[in-house]
mmCIF file of C-alpha atoms in Angstrom:
data_model
loop_
_atom_site.group_PDB
_atom_site.id
_atom_site.type_symbol
_atom_site.label_atom_id
_atom_site.label_comp_id
_atom_site.label_asym_id
_atom_site.label_seq_id
_atom_site.Cartn_x
_atom_site.Cartn_y
_atom_site.Cartn_z
ATOM 1 C CA MET A 30 117.405 104.045 35.090
ATOM 2 C CA THR A 31 114.009 102.505 35.909
ATOM 3 C CA ALA A 32 115.589 100.045 38.319
ATOM 4 C CA GLN A 33 117.404 102.905 40.088
ATOM 5 C CA LEU A 34 114.180 104.910 40.465
ATOM 6 C CA ILE A 35 112.371 101.873 41.874
ATOM 7 C CA LEU A 36 115.241 101.317 44.324
ATOM 8 C CA LEU A 37 115.126 105.019 45.306
ATOM 9 C CA PHE A 38 111.373 104.825 45.974
ATOM 10 C CA PHE A 39 111.931 101.670 48.050
ATOM 11 C CA LEU A 40 114.621 103.380 50.148
ATOM 12 C CA PHE A 41 112.358 106.397 50.799
ATOM 13 C CA LEU A 42 109.542 104.052 51.790
ATOM 14 C CA LEU A 43 111.910 102.154 54.076
ATOM 15 C CA SER A 44 112.982 105.406 55.747
ATOM 16 C CA ALA A 45 109.346 106.332 56.366
ATOM 17 C CA VAL A 46 108.596 102.890 57.828
ATOM 18 C CA PHE A 47 111.558 103.082 60.211
ATOM 19 C CA SER A 48 110.564 106.600 61.329
ATOM 20 C CA ALA A 49 106.957 105.556 61.923
ATOM 21 C CA THR A 50 108.020 102.395 63.751
ATOM 22 C CA GLU A 51 110.379 104.307 66.040
ATOM 23 C CA THR A 52 107.658 106.788 67.013
ATOM 24 C CA ALA A 53 105.057 104.031 67.442
ATOM 25 C CA PHE A 54 107.207 102.071 69.868
ATOM 26 C CA THR A 55 108.475 105.072 71.842
ATOM 27 C CA SER A 56 104.992 106.585 72.211
ATOM 28 C CA LEU A 57 103.467 103.349 73.473
ATOM 29 C CA SER A 58 102.357 103.961 77.084
ATOM 30 C CA LEU A 59 102.423 101.452 79.941
ATOM 31 C CA ILE A 60 98.636 101.267 79.815
ATOM 32 C CA GLN A 61 98.697 100.519 76.079
ATOM 33 C CA LYS A 62 101.298 97.799 76.559
ATOM 34 C CA GLN A 63 99.197 96.244 79.310
ATOM 35 C CA HIS A 64 96.145 96.471 77.054
ATOM 36 C CA LEU A 65 97.979 94.641 74.258
ATOM 37 C CA LEU A 66 99.098 91.896 76.652
ATOM 38 C CA GLU A 67 95.550 91.421 77.921
ATOM 39 C CA LYS A 68 94.324 91.021 74.338
ATOM 40 C CA GLY A 69 96.869 88.225 73.994
ATOM 41 C CA GLY A 70 98.799 86.988 70.977
ATOM 42 C CA ARG A 71 102.436 86.339 70.214
ATOM 43 C CA ARG A 72 102.897 89.689 68.495
ATOM 44 C CA ALA A 73 101.722 91.528 71.615
ATOM 45 C CA LEU A 74 104.218 89.554 73.694
ATOM 46 C CA GLU A 75 106.982 90.435 71.233
ATOM 47 C CA VAL A 76 106.046 94.133 71.437
ATOM 48 C CA TYR A 77 106.378 93.935 75.214
ATOM 49 C CA ARG A 78 109.785 92.226 74.943
ATOM 50 C CA LEU A 79 111.087 94.805 72.482
ATOM 51 C CA THR A 80 109.943 97.786 74.555
ATOM 52 C CA ASP A 81 111.434 96.182 77.656
ATOM 53 C CA LYS A 82 114.884 96.745 76.076
ATOM 54 C CA PRO A 83 114.554 100.274 74.645
ATOM 55 C CA ASP A 84 118.287 100.703 73.989
ATOM 56 C CA ILE A 85 118.398 97.685 71.641
ATOM 57 C CA LEU A 86 115.090 98.670 70.015
ATOM 58 C CA LEU A 87 116.109 102.263 69.298
ATOM 59 C CA THR A 88 119.576 101.305 68.074
ATOM 60 C CA THR A 89 118.071 98.776 65.641
ATOM 61 C CA LEU A 90 115.587 101.278 64.215
ATOM 62 C CA LEU A 91 118.154 104.066 63.957
ATOM 63 C CA ILE A 92 120.608 101.797 62.140
ATOM 64 C CA GLY A 93 117.901 100.790 59.667
ATOM 65 C CA ASN A 94 116.703 104.376 59.176
ATOM 66 C CA ASN A 95 120.208 105.729 58.624
ATOM 67 C CA LEU A 96 121.106 102.958 56.171
ATOM 68 C CA ALA A 97 117.969 103.774 54.168
ATOM 69 C CA ASN A 98 118.685 107.525 54.193
ATOM 70 C CA ILE A 99 122.367 107.093 53.327
ATOM 71 C CA GLY A 100 121.488 104.714 50.493
ATOM 72 C CA ALA A 101 118.867 107.135 49.136
ATOM 73 C CA THR A 102 121.276 110.070 49.344
ATOM 74 C CA ALA A 103 124.053 108.180 47.543
ATOM 75 C CA LEU A 104 121.668 107.039 44.806
ATOM 76 C CA VAL A 105 120.197 110.547 44.269
ATOM 77 C CA THR A 106 123.719 112.051 44.122
ATOM 78 C CA SER A 107 124.773 109.473 41.539
ATOM 79 C CA LEU A 108 121.677 110.073 39.384
ATOM 80 C CA THR A 109 122.053 113.861 39.644
ATOM 81 C CA ILE A 110 125.678 113.827 38.464
ATOM 82 C CA HIS A 111 124.793 111.437 35.664
ATOM 83 C CA LEU A 112 121.823 113.494 34.429
ATOM 84 C CA PHE A 113 122.633 117.129 35.283
ATOM 85 C CA GLY A 114 126.291 117.297 36.209
ATOM 86 C CA SER A 115 128.038 117.938 39.531
ATOM 87 C CA GLN A 116 126.969 121.610 39.632
ATOM 88 C CA SER A 117 123.377 120.576 40.439
ATOM 89 C CA VAL A 118 124.246 118.406 43.462
ATOM 90 C CA ALA A 119 123.730 121.207 46.025
ATOM 91 C CA LEU A 120 120.265 122.078 44.689
ATOM 92 C CA ILE A 121 119.115 118.476 44.491
ATOM 93 C CA THR A 122 120.483 117.827 48.021
ATOM 94 C CA GLY A 123 118.321 120.668 49.374
ATOM 95 C CA VAL A 124 115.221 119.327 47.615
ATOM 96 C CA LEU A 125 116.006 115.799 48.841
ATOM 97 C CA THR A 126 116.377 117.040 52.443
ATOM 98 C CA LEU A 127 112.978 118.739 52.307
ATOM 99 C CA PHE A 128 111.405 115.651 50.750
ATOM 100 C CA VAL A 129 112.845 113.308 53.392
ATOM 101 C CA LEU A 130 111.814 115.696 56.168
ATOM 102 C CA ILE A 131 108.178 115.806 55.025
ATOM 103 C CA PHE A 132 107.598 112.286 53.704
ATOM 104 C CA GLY A 133 110.271 110.334 55.569
ATOM 105 C CA GLU A 134 110.066 111.912 59.039
ATOM 106 C CA VAL A 135 107.212 114.281 59.960
ATOM 107 C CA THR A 136 104.292 112.614 58.152
ATOM 108 C CA PRO A 137 105.160 109.016 59.166
ATOM 109 C CA LYS A 138 105.658 110.085 62.782
ATOM 110 C CA GLN A 139 102.271 111.827 62.894
ATOM 111 C CA ILE A 140 100.574 108.739 61.483
ATOM 112 C CA ALA A 141 102.421 106.569 64.017
ATOM 113 C CA LEU A 142 101.209 108.677 66.951
ATOM 114 C CA ALA A 143 97.618 108.068 65.880
ATOM 115 C CA ARG A 144 98.074 104.340 65.107
ATOM 116 C CA ASN A 145 100.904 103.302 67.410
ATOM 117 C CA GLU A 146 99.350 100.058 68.696
ATOM 118 C CA GLY A 147 98.591 98.696 65.215
ATOM 119 C CA ILE A 148 102.009 99.646 63.830
ATOM 120 C CA CYS A 149 103.780 98.036 66.806
ATOM 121 C CA LEU A 150 101.880 94.779 66.333
ATOM 122 C CA ASN A 151 102.548 94.691 62.563
ATOM 123 C CA MET A 152 106.233 95.545 62.936
ATOM 124 C CA ALA A 153 107.018 93.380 65.984
ATOM 125 C CA TYR A 154 108.425 90.390 64.083
ATOM 126 C CA PRO A 155 110.324 92.386 61.393
ATOM 127 C CA VAL A 156 111.965 94.536 64.087
ATOM 128 C CA TYR A 157 112.879 91.448 66.091
ATOM 129 C CA GLY A 158 114.496 89.979 62.974
ATOM 130 C CA LEU A 159 116.515 93.158 62.479
ATOM 131 C CA THR A 160 117.750 93.052 66.086
ATOM 132 C CA ILE A 161 119.278 89.666 65.264
ATOM 133 C CA LEU A 162 120.668 90.841 61.905
ATOM 134 C CA PHE A 163 122.233 94.003 63.350
ATOM 135 C CA ARG A 164 123.368 92.387 66.615
ATOM 136 C CA PRO A 165 127.151 92.950 66.171
ATOM 137 C CA PHE A 166 126.602 96.630 65.328
ATOM 138 C CA ILE A 167 124.084 96.992 68.190
ATOM 139 C CA TRP A 168 126.639 95.661 70.683
ATOM 140 C CA ILE A 169 129.275 98.158 69.538
ATOM 141 C CA ILE A 170 126.945 101.172 69.353
ATOM 142 C CA SER A 171 125.087 100.328 72.606
ATOM 143 C CA GLY A 172 128.387 99.798 74.434
ATOM 144 C CA ILE A 173 129.750 103.185 73.413
ATOM 145 C CA SER A 174 126.379 104.866 74.087
ATOM 146 C CA SER A 175 126.054 103.250 77.543
ATOM 147 C CA LEU A 176 129.533 104.392 78.498
ATOM 148 C CA ILE A 177 128.790 107.998 77.533
ATOM 149 C CA THR A 178 125.381 107.836 79.269
ATOM 150 C CA ARG A 179 126.929 106.610 82.528
ATOM 151 C CA LEU A 180 129.506 109.386 82.388
ATOM 152 C CA PHE A 181 126.944 112.170 81.969
ATOM 153 C CA ALA A 182 123.658 110.806 83.348
ATOM 154 C CA GLY A 183 124.696 108.205 85.924
ATOM 155 C CA LYS A 184 123.477 104.618 86.270
ATOM 156 C CA GLU A 185 120.065 105.253 87.771
ATOM 157 C CA LYS A 186 117.150 104.366 85.503
ATOM 158 C CA LYS A 187 113.994 106.417 85.571
ATOM 159 C CA SER A 188 110.994 104.479 86.832
ATOM 160 C CA PHE A 189 107.291 105.127 86.733
ATOM 161 C CA THR A 190 106.493 107.243 89.793
ATOM 162 C CA LEU A 191 103.410 108.392 91.640
ATOM 163 C CA GLU A 192 103.971 111.830 90.159
ATOM 164 C CA ASN A 193 103.832 110.309 86.654
ATOM 165 C CA LEU A 194 100.530 108.627 87.498
ATOM 166 C CA LEU A 195 98.971 111.836 88.831
ATOM 167 C CA GLN A 196 100.167 113.705 85.734
ATOM 168 C CA MET A 197 98.483 111.089 83.534
ATOM 169 C CA VAL A 198 95.236 111.449 85.498
ATOM 170 C CA SER A 199 95.462 115.235 85.204
ATOM 171 C CA LEU A 200 96.037 114.908 81.461
ATOM 172 C CA GLY A 201 93.015 112.600 81.292
ATOM 173 C CA GLU A 202 90.912 115.321 82.911
ATOM 174 C CA ASN A 203 92.211 117.957 80.500
ATOM 175 C CA ILE A 204 91.225 115.911 77.441
ATOM 176 C CA GLY A 205 87.883 114.825 78.899
ATOM 177 C CA ILE A 206 88.572 111.136 79.618
ATOM 178 C CA VAL A 207 88.551 111.617 83.405
ATOM 179 C CA GLU A 208 86.013 113.711 85.305
ATOM 180 C CA SER A 209 87.343 116.371 87.687
ATOM 181 C CA TYR A 210 85.839 114.640 90.729
ATOM 182 C CA GLU A 211 87.495 111.364 89.659
ATOM 183 C CA GLN A 212 90.866 113.098 89.409
ATOM 184 C CA GLN A 213 90.380 114.526 92.905
ATOM 185 C CA MET A 214 89.504 111.104 94.301
ATOM 186 C CA VAL A 215 92.664 109.561 92.806
ATOM 187 C CA LYS A 216 94.759 112.313 94.387
ATOM 188 C CA ASN A 217 93.008 111.823 97.710
ATOM 189 C CA VAL A 218 93.607 108.062 97.708
ATOM 190 C CA PHE A 219 97.366 108.630 97.598
ATOM 191 C CA ARG A 220 97.231 111.707 99.817
ATOM 192 C CA ILE A 221 95.957 109.731 102.825
ATOM 193 C CA ASN A 222 99.286 107.869 102.806
ATOM 194 C CA ASP A 223 100.921 111.117 103.971
ATOM 195 C CA THR A 224 98.094 112.562 106.067
ATOM 196 C CA PRO A 225 98.394 111.993 109.829
ATOM 197 C CA VAL A 226 95.257 111.051 111.736
ATOM 198 C CA LYS A 227 95.486 114.367 113.577
ATOM 199 C CA GLY A 228 94.648 116.108 110.316
ATOM 200 C CA ILE A 229 91.120 114.653 110.175
ATOM 201 C CA THR A 230 90.432 114.457 113.921
ATOM 202 C CA THR A 231 87.391 116.036 115.566
ATOM 203 C CA TYR A 232 89.104 117.853 118.437
ATOM 204 C CA ARG A 233 88.177 117.150 122.036
ATOM 205 C CA THR A 234 86.492 120.546 122.464
ATOM 206 C CA ASN A 235 83.986 119.542 119.765
ATOM 207 C CA VAL A 236 83.509 115.932 120.875
ATOM 208 C CA PHE A 237 80.143 114.987 122.341
ATOM 209 C CA CYS A 238 80.734 112.568 125.222
ATOM 210 C CA LEU A 239 78.893 111.518 128.390
ATOM 211 C CA ASP A 240 79.732 110.418 131.935
ATOM 212 C CA ARG A 241 79.873 106.633 132.252
ATOM 213 C CA GLU A 242 77.915 106.892 135.504
ATOM 214 C CA SER A 243 74.954 108.587 133.797
ATOM 215 C CA TYR A 244 71.664 106.718 133.650
ATOM 216 C CA VAL A 245 70.378 106.277 130.123
ATOM 217 C CA GLU A 246 66.988 107.793 130.961
ATOM 218 C CA GLU A 247 68.687 111.001 132.122
ATOM 219 C CA VAL A 248 70.645 111.539 128.899
ATOM 220 C CA LEU A 249 68.424 109.811 126.334
ATOM 221 C CA GLU A 250 66.857 113.023 125.072
ATOM 222 C CA GLU A 251 70.296 114.591 124.609
ATOM 223 C CA ILE A 252 71.557 111.469 122.816
ATOM 224 C CA LEU A 253 68.598 111.416 120.433
ATOM 225 C CA GLU A 254 68.994 115.135 119.734
ATOM 226 C CA LYS A 255 72.637 114.664 118.720
ATOM 227 C CA GLY A 256 71.766 111.698 116.497
ATOM 228 C CA PHE A 257 75.091 109.890 116.884
ATOM 229 C CA SER A 258 75.197 106.107 116.620
ATOM 230 C CA ARG A 259 78.346 105.798 118.762
ATOM 231 C CA ILE A 260 79.066 107.949 121.800
ATOM 232 C CA PRO A 261 82.315 108.139 123.814
ATOM 233 C CA VAL A 262 81.914 107.911 127.580
ATOM 234 C CA TYR A 263 84.361 109.236 130.146
ATOM 235 C CA GLN A 264 85.321 108.634 133.740
ATOM 236 C CA GLU A 265 85.604 111.656 136.051
ATOM 237 C CA ASN A 266 86.387 114.144 133.245
ATOM 238 C CA PRO A 267 85.956 114.364 129.454
ATOM 239 C CA GLU A 268 89.723 114.037 128.949
ATOM 240 C CA HIS A 269 89.575 110.428 130.166
ATOM 241 C CA ILE A 270 87.626 108.392 127.612
ATOM 242 C CA VAL A 271 87.061 104.845 128.869
ATOM 243 C CA GLY A 272 84.520 103.384 126.471
ATOM 244 C CA ILE A 273 82.141 103.695 123.518
ATOM 245 C CA VAL A 274 78.385 103.257 123.819
ATOM 246 C CA LEU A 275 76.607 101.888 120.750
ATOM 247 C CA MET A 276 73.112 103.319 120.368
ATOM 248 C CA HIS A 277 72.047 100.018 118.824
ATOM 249 C CA ASP A 278 72.710 98.292 122.161
ATOM 250 C CA VAL A 279 70.994 101.029 124.158
ATOM 251 C CA LEU A 280 67.830 100.970 122.036
ATOM 252 C CA LYS A 281 67.782 97.178 122.067
ATOM 253 C CA SER A 282 67.856 97.195 125.877
ATOM 254 C CA LEU A 283 65.152 99.836 126.085
ATOM 255 C CA SER A 284 62.905 97.931 123.682
ATOM 256 C CA SER A 285 63.286 94.788 125.811
ATOM 257 C CA GLY A 286 61.999 96.629 128.881
ATOM 258 C CA GLU A 287 65.241 97.688 130.565
ATOM 259 C CA LYS A 288 65.065 101.257 131.878
ATOM 260 C CA GLU A 289 67.299 101.929 134.836
ATOM 261 C CA PHE A 290 70.812 101.170 133.637
ATOM 262 C CA LYS A 291 73.976 103.217 133.399
ATOM 263 C CA LEU A 292 75.967 103.917 130.243
ATOM 264 C CA LYS A 293 78.928 101.975 131.618
ATOM 265 C CA GLU A 294 76.835 98.802 131.486
ATOM 266 C CA LYS A 295 76.533 99.088 127.716
ATOM 267 C CA MET A 296 79.929 100.486 126.796
ATOM 268 C CA VAL A 297 82.566 98.595 124.808
ATOM 269 C CA GLU A 298 86.340 98.964 124.863
ATOM 270 C CA PRO A 299 87.496 101.969 122.823
ATOM 271 C CA PHE A 300 90.149 101.714 120.139
ATOM 272 C CA PHE A 301 93.004 104.164 120.756
ATOM 273 C CA ILE A 302 95.339 105.440 118.084
ATOM 274 C CA PRO A 303 98.236 107.948 118.174
ATOM 275 C CA GLU A 304 97.661 111.169 116.278
ATOM 276 C CA THR A 305 100.847 110.576 114.279
ATOM 277 C CA ARG A 306 99.546 107.422 112.555
ATOM 278 C CA MET A 307 98.713 107.861 108.885
ATOM 279 C CA VAL A 308 95.108 107.918 107.703
ATOM 280 C CA HIS A 309 95.813 105.059 105.280
ATOM 281 C CA ASP A 310 96.905 102.806 108.183
ATOM 282 C CA LEU A 311 93.780 103.732 110.134
ATOM 283 C CA PHE A 312 91.572 102.922 107.142
ATOM 284 C CA VAL A 313 93.162 99.478 106.821
ATOM 285 C CA HIS A 314 92.663 98.909 110.550
ATOM 286 C CA PHE A 315 89.016 100.009 110.398
ATOM 287 C CA LYS A 316 88.406 97.567 107.565
ATOM 288 C CA ARG A 317 90.267 94.650 109.113
ATOM 289 C CA GLU A 318 88.937 94.953 112.670
ATOM 290 C CA LYS A 319 85.395 96.033 111.708
ATOM 291 C CA ILE A 320 85.416 99.088 113.962
ATOM 292 C CA ASN A 321 84.005 102.507 113.139
ATOM 293 C CA ILE A 322 85.462 104.947 115.665
ATOM 294 C CA ALA A 323 88.886 105.580 117.184
ATOM 295 C CA ILE A 324 89.994 107.741 120.083
ATOM 296 C CA VAL A 325 93.010 109.826 119.082
ATOM 297 C CA LEU A 326 95.801 110.427 121.622
ATOM 298 C CA ASP A 327 98.732 112.845 121.566
ATOM 299 C CA GLU A 328 102.351 111.904 122.248
ATOM 300 C CA TYR A 329 101.803 112.155 126.016
ATOM 301 C CA GLY A 330 98.705 109.962 126.030
ATOM 302 C CA GLY A 331 96.356 112.905 126.393
ATOM 303 C CA LEU A 332 93.113 113.139 124.467
ATOM 304 C CA THR A 333 93.320 114.836 121.066
ATOM 305 C CA GLY A 334 89.837 113.909 119.872
ATOM 306 C CA LEU A 335 88.168 111.198 117.856
ATOM 307 C CA VAL A 336 88.013 110.033 114.261
ATOM 308 C CA THR A 337 85.433 107.851 112.521
ATOM 309 C CA LYS A 338 85.370 105.619 109.489
ATOM 310 C CA GLU A 339 83.186 108.243 107.820
ATOM 311 C CA ASP A 340 85.931 110.855 108.364
ATOM 312 C CA VAL A 341 88.401 108.620 106.518
ATOM 313 C CA ILE A 342 85.990 107.935 103.653
ATOM 314 C CA GLU A 343 85.302 111.674 103.323
ATOM 315 C CA GLU A 344 89.037 112.267 102.857
ATOM 316 C CA ILE A 345 88.706 110.318 99.598
ATOM 317 C CA PHE A 346 85.195 111.068 98.344
ATOM 318 C CA GLY A 347 84.543 114.462 99.924
ATOM 319 C CA GLU A 348 81.912 115.454 102.456
ATOM 320 C CA LEU A 349 79.023 113.014 102.936
ATOM 321 C CA TYR A 350 75.756 113.949 104.625
ATOM 322 C CA ASP A 351 72.764 111.949 105.825
ATOM 323 C CA GLU A 352 69.202 113.167 106.223
ATOM 324 C CA ASN A 353 69.867 114.367 109.791
ATOM 325 C CA GLU A 354 72.954 116.409 109.025
ATOM 326 C CA GLU A 355 73.173 119.995 107.888
ATOM 327 C CA LYS A 356 75.652 120.720 105.148
ATOM 328 C CA GLU A 357 78.754 122.399 106.517
ATOM 329 C CA ALA A 358 79.731 125.806 105.224
ATOM 330 C CA ASP A 359 82.610 125.786 102.743
ATOM 331 C CA LYS A 360 85.905 126.252 104.543
ATOM 332 C CA ILE A 361 87.168 128.528 101.741
ATOM 333 C CA VAL A 362 84.970 131.211 100.205
ATOM 334 C CA GLN A 363 86.351 133.494 97.504
ATOM 335 C CA GLN A 364 85.556 137.155 98.208
ATOM 336 C CA ALA A 365 87.316 138.789 95.255
ATOM 337 C CA SER A 366 89.677 137.809 92.434
ATOM 338 C CA HIS A 367 92.635 137.259 94.793
ATOM 339 C CA GLU A 368 90.937 137.261 98.187
ATOM 340 C CA TRP A 369 89.510 134.348 100.219
ATOM 341 C CA LEU A 370 87.770 133.918 103.571
ATOM 342 C CA ILE A 371 89.260 130.796 105.188
ATOM 343 C CA GLN A 372 88.101 128.856 108.242
ATOM 344 C CA GLY A 373 90.815 128.418 110.861
ATOM 345 C CA ASP A 374 90.569 124.610 110.844
ATOM 346 C CA CYS A 375 91.045 124.415 107.073
ATOM 347 C CA SER A 376 93.824 121.980 106.108
ATOM 348 C CA PHE A 377 96.836 122.835 103.976
ATOM 349 C CA TYR A 378 95.725 120.222 101.419
ATOM 350 C CA HIS A 379 92.393 121.998 100.983
ATOM 351 C CA ILE A 380 94.147 125.357 100.585
ATOM 352 C CA GLN A 381 96.519 123.916 97.988
ATOM 353 C CA ASP A 382 93.635 122.393 96.000
ATOM 354 C CA ARG A 383 91.400 125.474 96.089
ATOM 355 C CA ILE A 384 93.860 128.372 95.983
ATOM 356 C CA GLY A 385 96.952 126.691 94.528
ATOM 357 C CA LEU A 386 98.978 127.821 97.526
ATOM 358 C CA GLU A 387 101.621 125.493 98.951
ATOM 359 C CA LEU A 388 102.611 126.726 102.398
ATOM 360 C CA LYS A 389 105.867 125.693 104.054
ATOM 361 C CA HIS A 390 105.057 124.725 107.615
ATOM 362 C CA ASP A 391 106.023 122.624 110.610
ATOM 363 C CA GLN A 392 104.881 119.049 109.943
ATOM 364 C CA ARG A 393 103.126 118.997 113.328
ATOM 365 C CA ILE A 394 100.839 121.834 112.222
ATOM 366 C CA LEU A 395 97.952 120.821 109.968
ATOM 367 C CA THR A 396 95.629 123.853 109.745
ATOM 368 C CA ILE A 397 95.873 127.455 108.616
ATOM 369 C CA GLY A 398 94.936 128.598 112.133
ATOM 370 C CA GLY A 399 97.871 126.760 113.678
ATOM 371 C CA TYR A 400 100.139 128.045 110.916
ATOM 372 C CA LEU A 401 99.267 131.680 111.686
ATOM 373 C CA ILE A 402 99.652 131.238 115.456
ATOM 374 C CA GLU A 403 103.104 129.739 114.824
ATOM 375 C CA LYS A 404 104.098 132.653 112.573
ATOM 376 C CA MET A 405 102.765 135.316 114.963
ATOM 377 C CA GLY A 406 104.142 133.629 118.081
ATOM 378 C CA GLU A 407 100.952 134.300 120.055
ATOM 379 C CA ILE A 408 97.167 134.058 119.984
ATOM 380 C CA PRO A 409 96.265 137.096 117.847
ATOM 381 C CA GLU A 410 93.442 139.504 118.471
ATOM 382 C CA GLU A 411 90.600 139.915 116.010
ATOM 383 C CA GLY A 412 91.594 142.365 113.268
ATOM 384 C CA ALA A 413 95.324 141.657 113.601
ATOM 385 C CA THR A 414 97.247 141.628 110.307
ATOM 386 C CA LEU A 415 100.168 139.443 109.264
ATOM 387 C CA LYS A 416 102.125 139.909 106.036
ATOM 388 C CA LEU A 417 104.016 136.929 104.627
ATOM 389 C CA PRO A 418 105.627 136.227 101.212
ATOM 390 C CA GLU A 419 102.493 134.457 99.941
ATOM 391 C CA GLY A 420 100.201 137.350 100.925
ATOM 392 C CA SER A 421 98.543 139.101 103.864
ATOM 393 C CA TYR A 422 96.257 137.637 106.517
ATOM 394 C CA ILE A 423 93.627 139.556 108.485
ATOM 395 C CA ILE A 424 92.389 137.672 111.555
ATOM 396 C CA GLY A 425 88.584 137.559 111.525
ATOM 397 C CA LYS A 426 87.355 135.551 114.519
ATOM 398 C CA VAL A 427 89.209 134.175 117.527
ATOM 399 C CA ASN A 428 87.538 131.854 120.046
ATOM 400 C CA GLN A 429 89.065 130.014 123.010
ATOM 401 C CA ASN A 430 92.629 130.551 121.901
ATOM 402 C CA ARG A 431 91.874 129.363 118.362
ATOM 403 C CA ILE A 432 91.645 131.256 115.091
ATOM 404 C CA GLU A 433 88.226 130.507 113.633
ATOM 405 C CA GLU A 434 88.305 132.710 110.533
ATOM 406 C CA VAL A 435 90.895 134.617 108.511
ATOM 407 C CA LEU A 436 90.818 136.772 105.389
ATOM 408 C CA PHE A 437 93.677 136.005 102.986
ATOM 409 C CA ARG A 438 94.857 138.288 100.168
ATOM 410 C CA LYS A 439 97.339 136.696 97.767
ATOM 411 C CA SER A 440 100.478 138.716 96.976
ATOM 412 C CA SER A 441 101.120 139.945 93.439
ATOM 413 C CA GLN A 442 104.110 137.580 93.110
ATOM 414 C CA GLN A 443 101.892 134.567 93.871
ATOM 415 C CA GLU A 444 99.282 135.634 91.343
ATOM 416 C CA HIS A 445 101.521 134.873 88.374
#
């Protein structure tokens, strides 16, 4: 009797160990596995090898767990009949089920979630030994399981995606490991892969540029007032940018005694880029070629505007200001619980981040102003109203065929 009780205790303990080990290995994240590898050691390498073949790992642990549970059940049934008779089997089976559930499944799994790295390291070699011991059974079970999986789930394996990474970062923010601004920066780093240069361009109507034939003395006061370090220069009209003047060169010439010289004498070749290029590509080019400003062209070679290295950096880190710049007004200002005042040049990304609104739009349109003009089919008048599924828009300000400001009220369906 004593030997049977000891064996029963051992089987229960074995069941708990298998349950804990299964949870420990399956809950091990990619980051944790990488961390274990960096720490080094043969056990860490074995953990990585085992988790690299999850079908073999899980089959091994499930075989071991089921053998332990079946053995315990058979032994308890035998002892119950011997001691209390067959009429007590049903009652003892119910008690045994509850016992196994609490001490053989739930509790070990909870412990494993908290100590998964340590359990994986300690169980790496024993589990590897079991994979060898159970190999014939693993082949049979894995073969049947793989066949059924292919029939119902296909052959494609799930891989770690960008969406998974962003979800992990978001989870890190929720539990306090990652700051909210850090989460936003991570999102922005990947977002610039899909953001065309047009989306961060300063449009030609807002670009400060000068005639290449201008004498520096004539425009110096205007240049100093603007405070730009690089200034586009044009030939004949502002649509035809032919060079960039570096204020460093201008001031150097002035300090050396030069006075009567034209801007064209100090200009350098501009770097042109199509508006359809992605911001990420532009950033790489800025870094590689050591340039700081690009002239953006549309599909017909016409001037769209310009973009600077600072514009690209701000797409990742947010707005940056120096001592000579005034802080720009927020492009989205909440007026009431479900009402926002939005600037017409506000991007869809900004709207999605601030309001949680994902608008379906033509990929060539990048701002809320362009979106509304497309929907209305014309340049609206101030005070015009447009109702769409996401809510209603009231046009605030219109200037030079552009919507400068709009009041947005979210619909009741979007609120939930």
